[in-house]
């Protein structure tokens, strides 16, 4: 329809190529995908997510109390109080790398305690889908 706007007839091949390319792009752009989402991709409702976070948070408080003192104080300062690891190092009178190690080890121990206590189901993006106490669950959950 716009061939009269083509100024150089030597470029007709590239002009037709561009029309073809644009037509193909338009075709695929207009296709609608009606496939159902896989179950793992569907995120829980916001209220469910908040409830799960609240359940896990209440369980974490007692689990933090079970950590050895040096890891407990590092976790409380960095993760609960929001202090920088440099501040943790200063308050504990240890090096920055020592504070980082304590926080990392404390988190690992806390994760282990949580997994021993509760069965946590995650999706592929590590988002919590479900949390239920194990048979041998601690009394705090």
PDB file of C-alpha atoms in Angstrom:
ATOM      1  CA  UNK A   1       0.000   0.000   0.000  1.00  0.00           C
ATOM      2  CA  UNK A   2       2.931   2.356   0.501  1.00  0.00           C
ATOM      3  CA  UNK A   3       5.143   1.322  -2.392  1.00  0.00           C
ATOM      4  CA  UNK A   4       4.898   4.829  -3.787  1.00  0.00           C
ATOM      5  CA  UNK A   5       6.838   6.058  -0.727  1.00  0.00           C
ATOM      6  CA  UNK A   6       9.832   3.888  -1.640  1.00  0.00           C
ATOM      7  CA  UNK A   7      12.339   6.334  -3.150  1.00  0.00           C
ATOM      8  CA  UNK A   8      15.044   3.909  -4.222  1.00  0.00           C
ATOM      9  CA  UNK A   9      13.849   0.807  -6.097  1.00  0.00           C
ATOM     10  CA  UNK A  10      17.205  -0.883  -5.452  1.00  0.00           C
ATOM     11  CA  UNK A  11      16.152  -1.191  -1.794  1.00  0.00           C
ATOM     12  CA  UNK A  12      12.907  -3.044  -2.496  1.00  0.00           C
ATOM     13  CA  UNK A  13      14.277  -6.329  -1.146  1.00  0.00           C
ATOM     14  CA  UNK A  14      15.126  -4.872   2.265  1.00  0.00           C
ATOM     15  CA  UNK A  15      11.814  -2.961   2.269  1.00  0.00           C
ATOM     16  CA  UNK A  16       9.869  -6.217   1.725  1.00  0.00           C
ATOM     17  CA  UNK A  17      12.013  -7.960   4.332  1.00  0.00           C
ATOM     18  CA  UNK A  18      11.133  -5.272   6.911  1.00  0.00           C
ATOM     19  CA  UNK A  19       7.408  -5.568   6.104  1.00  0.00           C
ATOM     20  CA  UNK A  20       7.608  -9.348   6.523  1.00  0.00           C
ATOM     21  CA  UNK A  21       9.516  -9.014   9.775  1.00  0.00           C
ATOM     22  CA  UNK A  22       6.985  -6.543  11.197  1.00  0.00           C
ATOM     23  CA  UNK A  23       4.071  -8.756  10.149  1.00  0.00           C
ATOM     24  CA  UNK A  24       5.573 -11.764  11.932  1.00  0.00           C
ATOM     25  CA  UNK A  25       6.214  -9.725  15.075  1.00  0.00           C
ATOM     26  CA  UNK A  26       2.639  -8.420  15.033  1.00  0.00           C
ATOM     27  CA  UNK A  27       1.304 -11.946  14.641  1.00  0.00           C
ATOM     28  CA  UNK A  28       3.150 -13.274  17.710  1.00  0.00           C
ATOM     29  CA  UNK A  29       2.499 -10.144  19.729  1.00  0.00           C
ATOM     30  CA  UNK A  30      -1.244 -10.576  19.268  1.00  0.00           C
ATOM     31  CA  UNK A  31      -1.261 -14.235  20.298  1.00  0.00           C
ATOM     32  CA  UNK A  32      -2.809 -14.765  23.718  1.00  0.00           C
ATOM     33  CA  UNK A  33      -1.549 -17.527  25.923  1.00  0.00           C
ATOM     34  CA  UNK A  34      -4.377 -19.282  27.747  1.00  0.00           C
ATOM     35  CA  UNK A  35      -2.303 -21.924  29.488  1.00  0.00           C
ATOM     36  CA  UNK A  36      -2.999 -22.406  33.170  1.00  0.00           C
ATOM     37  CA  UNK A  37      -0.142 -21.429  35.470  1.00  0.00           C
ATOM     38  CA  UNK A  38       1.698 -24.265  37.196  1.00  0.00           C
ATOM     39  CA  UNK A  39       0.814 -24.727  40.860  1.00  0.00           C
ATOM     40  CA  UNK A  40       4.292 -23.796  42.116  1.00  0.00           C
ATOM     41  CA  UNK A  41       4.093 -20.445  40.338  1.00  0.00           C
ATOM     42  CA  UNK A  42       0.819 -19.390  41.903  1.00  0.00           C
ATOM     43  CA  UNK A  43       1.677 -17.330  44.952  1.00  0.00           C
ATOM     44  CA  UNK A  44      -0.368 -17.651  48.113  1.00  0.00           C
ATOM     45  CA  UNK A  45      -2.919 -14.998  48.960  1.00  0.00           C
ATOM     46  CA  UNK A  46      -1.487 -12.034  50.875  1.00  0.00           C
ATOM     47  CA  UNK A  47      -3.395 -12.990  54.031  1.00  0.00           C
ATOM     48  CA  UNK A  48      -2.009 -16.526  53.831  1.00  0.00           C
ATOM     49  CA  UNK A  49       1.504 -15.169  53.419  1.00  0.00           C
ATOM     50  CA  UNK A  50       1.106 -12.854  56.407  1.00  0.00           C
ATOM     51  CA  UNK A  51      -0.291 -15.695  58.511  1.00  0.00           C
ATOM     52  CA  UNK A  52       2.623 -17.970  57.586  1.00  0.00           C
ATOM     53  CA  UNK A  53       5.155 -15.237  58.345  1.00  0.00           C
ATOM     54  CA  UNK A  54       3.483 -14.581  61.697  1.00  0.00           C
ATOM     55  CA  UNK A  55       3.530 -18.298  62.600  1.00  0.00           C
ATOM     56  CA  UNK A  56       7.190 -18.641  61.701  1.00  0.00           C
ATOM     57  CA  UNK A  57       8.079 -15.389  63.489  1.00  0.00           C
ATOM     58  CA  UNK A  58       6.476 -16.560  66.716  1.00  0.00           C
ATOM     59  CA  UNK A  59       8.394 -19.827  66.448  1.00  0.00           C
ATOM     60  CA  UNK A  60      11.692 -18.046  65.713  1.00  0.00           C
ATOM     61  CA  UNK A  61      11.604 -16.072  68.957  1.00  0.00           C
ATOM     62  CA  UNK A  62      11.859 -19.209  71.090  1.00  0.00           C
ATOM     63  CA  UNK A  63      14.350 -20.800  68.695  1.00  0.00           C
ATOM     64  CA  UNK A  64      16.646 -17.777  68.937  1.00  0.00           C
ATOM     65  CA  UNK A  65      16.596 -18.234  72.724  1.00  0.00           C
ATOM     66  CA  UNK A  66      17.947 -21.769  72.197  1.00  0.00           C
ATOM     67  CA  UNK A  67      21.050 -20.547  70.344  1.00  0.00           C
ATOM     68  CA  UNK A  68      24.389 -20.337  72.169  1.00  0.00           C
ATOM     69  CA  UNK A  69      24.889 -16.860  73.691  1.00  0.00           C
ATOM     70  CA  UNK A  70      27.454 -15.590  71.160  1.00  0.00           C
ATOM     71  CA  UNK A  71      25.250 -16.490  68.182  1.00  0.00           C
ATOM     72  CA  UNK A  72      22.055 -15.315  69.903  1.00  0.00           C
ATOM     73  CA  UNK A  73      23.468 -11.853  70.578  1.00  0.00           C
ATOM     74  CA  UNK A  74      24.813 -11.565  67.014  1.00  0.00           C
ATOM     75  CA  UNK A  75      21.441 -12.574  65.481  1.00  0.00           C
ATOM     76  CA  UNK A  76      19.465 -10.292  67.796  1.00  0.00           C
ATOM     77  CA  UNK A  77      21.709  -7.320  67.066  1.00  0.00           C
ATOM     78  CA  UNK A  78      21.992  -7.737  63.290  1.00  0.00           C
ATOM     79  CA  UNK A  79      18.688  -9.297  62.231  1.00  0.00           C
ATOM     80  CA  UNK A  80      16.237  -8.182  64.924  1.00  0.00           C
ATOM     81  CA  UNK A  81      17.622  -4.773  65.904  1.00  0.00           C
ATOM     82  CA  UNK A  82      18.878  -4.054  62.372  1.00  0.00           C
ATOM     83  CA  UNK A  83      22.405  -3.085  63.378  1.00  0.00           C
ATOM     84  CA  UNK A  84      25.189  -3.190  60.821  1.00  0.00           C
ATOM     85  CA  UNK A  85      27.668  -6.014  61.269  1.00  0.00           C
ATOM     86  CA  UNK A  86      30.361  -3.434  62.001  1.00  0.00           C
ATOM     87  CA  UNK A  87      28.275  -2.286  64.988  1.00  0.00           C
ATOM     88  CA  UNK A  88      27.891  -5.915  66.097  1.00  0.00           C
ATOM     89  CA  UNK A  89      31.666  -6.316  65.922  1.00  0.00           C
ATOM     90  CA  UNK A  90      32.204  -3.191  68.006  1.00  0.00           C
ATOM     91  CA  UNK A  91      29.643  -4.124  70.658  1.00  0.00           C
ATOM     92  CA  UNK A  92      31.009  -7.685  70.961  1.00  0.00           C
ATOM     93  CA  UNK A  93      34.647  -6.489  70.858  1.00  0.00           C
ATOM     94  CA  UNK A  94      35.505  -8.778  67.951  1.00  0.00           C
ATOM     95  CA  UNK A  95      36.713  -8.239  64.391  1.00  0.00           C
ATOM     96  CA  UNK A  96      34.319  -7.503  61.555  1.00  0.00           C
ATOM     97  CA  UNK A  97      35.030 -10.892  59.967  1.00  0.00           C
ATOM     98  CA  UNK A  98      34.364 -12.516  63.338  1.00  0.00           C
ATOM     99  CA  UNK A  99      31.004 -10.745  63.586  1.00  0.00           C
ATOM    100  CA  UNK A 100      30.105 -11.810  60.045  1.00  0.00           C
ATOM    101  CA  UNK A 101      30.991 -15.408  60.898  1.00  0.00           C
ATOM    102  CA  UNK A 102      28.872 -15.331  64.054  1.00  0.00           C
ATOM    103  CA  UNK A 103      25.874 -13.980  62.178  1.00  0.00           C
ATOM    104  CA  UNK A 104      26.280 -16.562  59.397  1.00  0.00           C
ATOM    105  CA  UNK A 105      26.719 -19.454  61.849  1.00  0.00           C
ATOM    106  CA  UNK A 106      23.831 -18.197  63.963  1.00  0.00           C
ATOM    107  CA  UNK A 107      21.566 -18.088  60.927  1.00  0.00           C
ATOM    108  CA  UNK A 108      22.641 -21.598  59.916  1.00  0.00           C
ATOM    109  CA  UNK A 109      21.937 -22.933  63.423  1.00  0.00           C
ATOM    110  CA  UNK A 110      18.602 -21.143  63.484  1.00  0.00           C
ATOM    111  CA  UNK A 111      17.674 -22.615  60.113  1.00  0.00           C
ATOM    112  CA  UNK A 112      18.608 -26.083  61.349  1.00  0.00           C
ATOM    113  CA  UNK A 113      16.510 -25.643  64.507  1.00  0.00           C
ATOM    114  CA  UNK A 114      13.569 -24.416  62.458  1.00  0.00           C
ATOM    115  CA  UNK A 115      13.763 -27.344  60.038  1.00  0.00           C
ATOM    116  CA  UNK A 116      14.001 -29.781  62.956  1.00  0.00           C
ATOM    117  CA  UNK A 117      10.897 -28.239  64.478  1.00  0.00           C
ATOM    118  CA  UNK A 118       8.690 -27.515  61.482  1.00  0.00           C
ATOM    119  CA  UNK A 119       8.084 -28.797  57.975  1.00  0.00           C
ATOM    120  CA  UNK A 120       8.394 -25.836  55.621  1.00  0.00           C
ATOM    121  CA  UNK A 121       7.291 -26.098  52.017  1.00  0.00           C
ATOM    122  CA  UNK A 122       8.905 -23.663  49.581  1.00  0.00           C
ATOM    123  CA  UNK A 123       8.280 -22.986  45.915  1.00  0.00           C
ATOM    124  CA  UNK A 124      11.066 -22.754  43.331  1.00  0.00           C
ATOM    125  CA  UNK A 125      11.657 -19.111  44.279  1.00  0.00           C
ATOM    126  CA  UNK A 126      12.134 -20.009  47.970  1.00  0.00           C
ATOM    127  CA  UNK A 127       8.845 -18.400  48.945  1.00  0.00           C
ATOM    128  CA  UNK A 128       7.001 -20.089  51.810  1.00  0.00           C
ATOM    129  CA  UNK A 129       3.972 -22.028  50.654  1.00  0.00           C
ATOM    130  CA  UNK A 130       3.177 -23.911  53.844  1.00  0.00           C
ATOM    131  CA  UNK A 131       4.501 -24.414  57.348  1.00  0.00           C
ATOM    132  CA  UNK A 132       3.360 -27.180  59.667  1.00  0.00           C
ATOM    133  CA  UNK A 133       4.803 -28.511  62.933  1.00  0.00           C
ATOM    134  CA  UNK A 134       6.643 -31.819  62.856  1.00  0.00           C
ATOM    135  CA  UNK A 135       5.475 -34.668  65.131  1.00  0.00           C
ATOM    136  CA  UNK A 136       8.392 -33.989  67.474  1.00  0.00           C
ATOM    137  CA  UNK A 137       7.802 -30.241  67.307  1.00  0.00           C
ATOM    138  CA  UNK A 138       9.111 -27.923  69.946  1.00  0.00           C
ATOM    139  CA  UNK A 139       6.584 -26.495  72.360  1.00  0.00           C
ATOM    140  CA  UNK A 140       6.864 -22.977  70.953  1.00  0.00           C
ATOM    141  CA  UNK A 141       5.331 -23.640  67.536  1.00  0.00           C
TER     142      UNK A 141
END
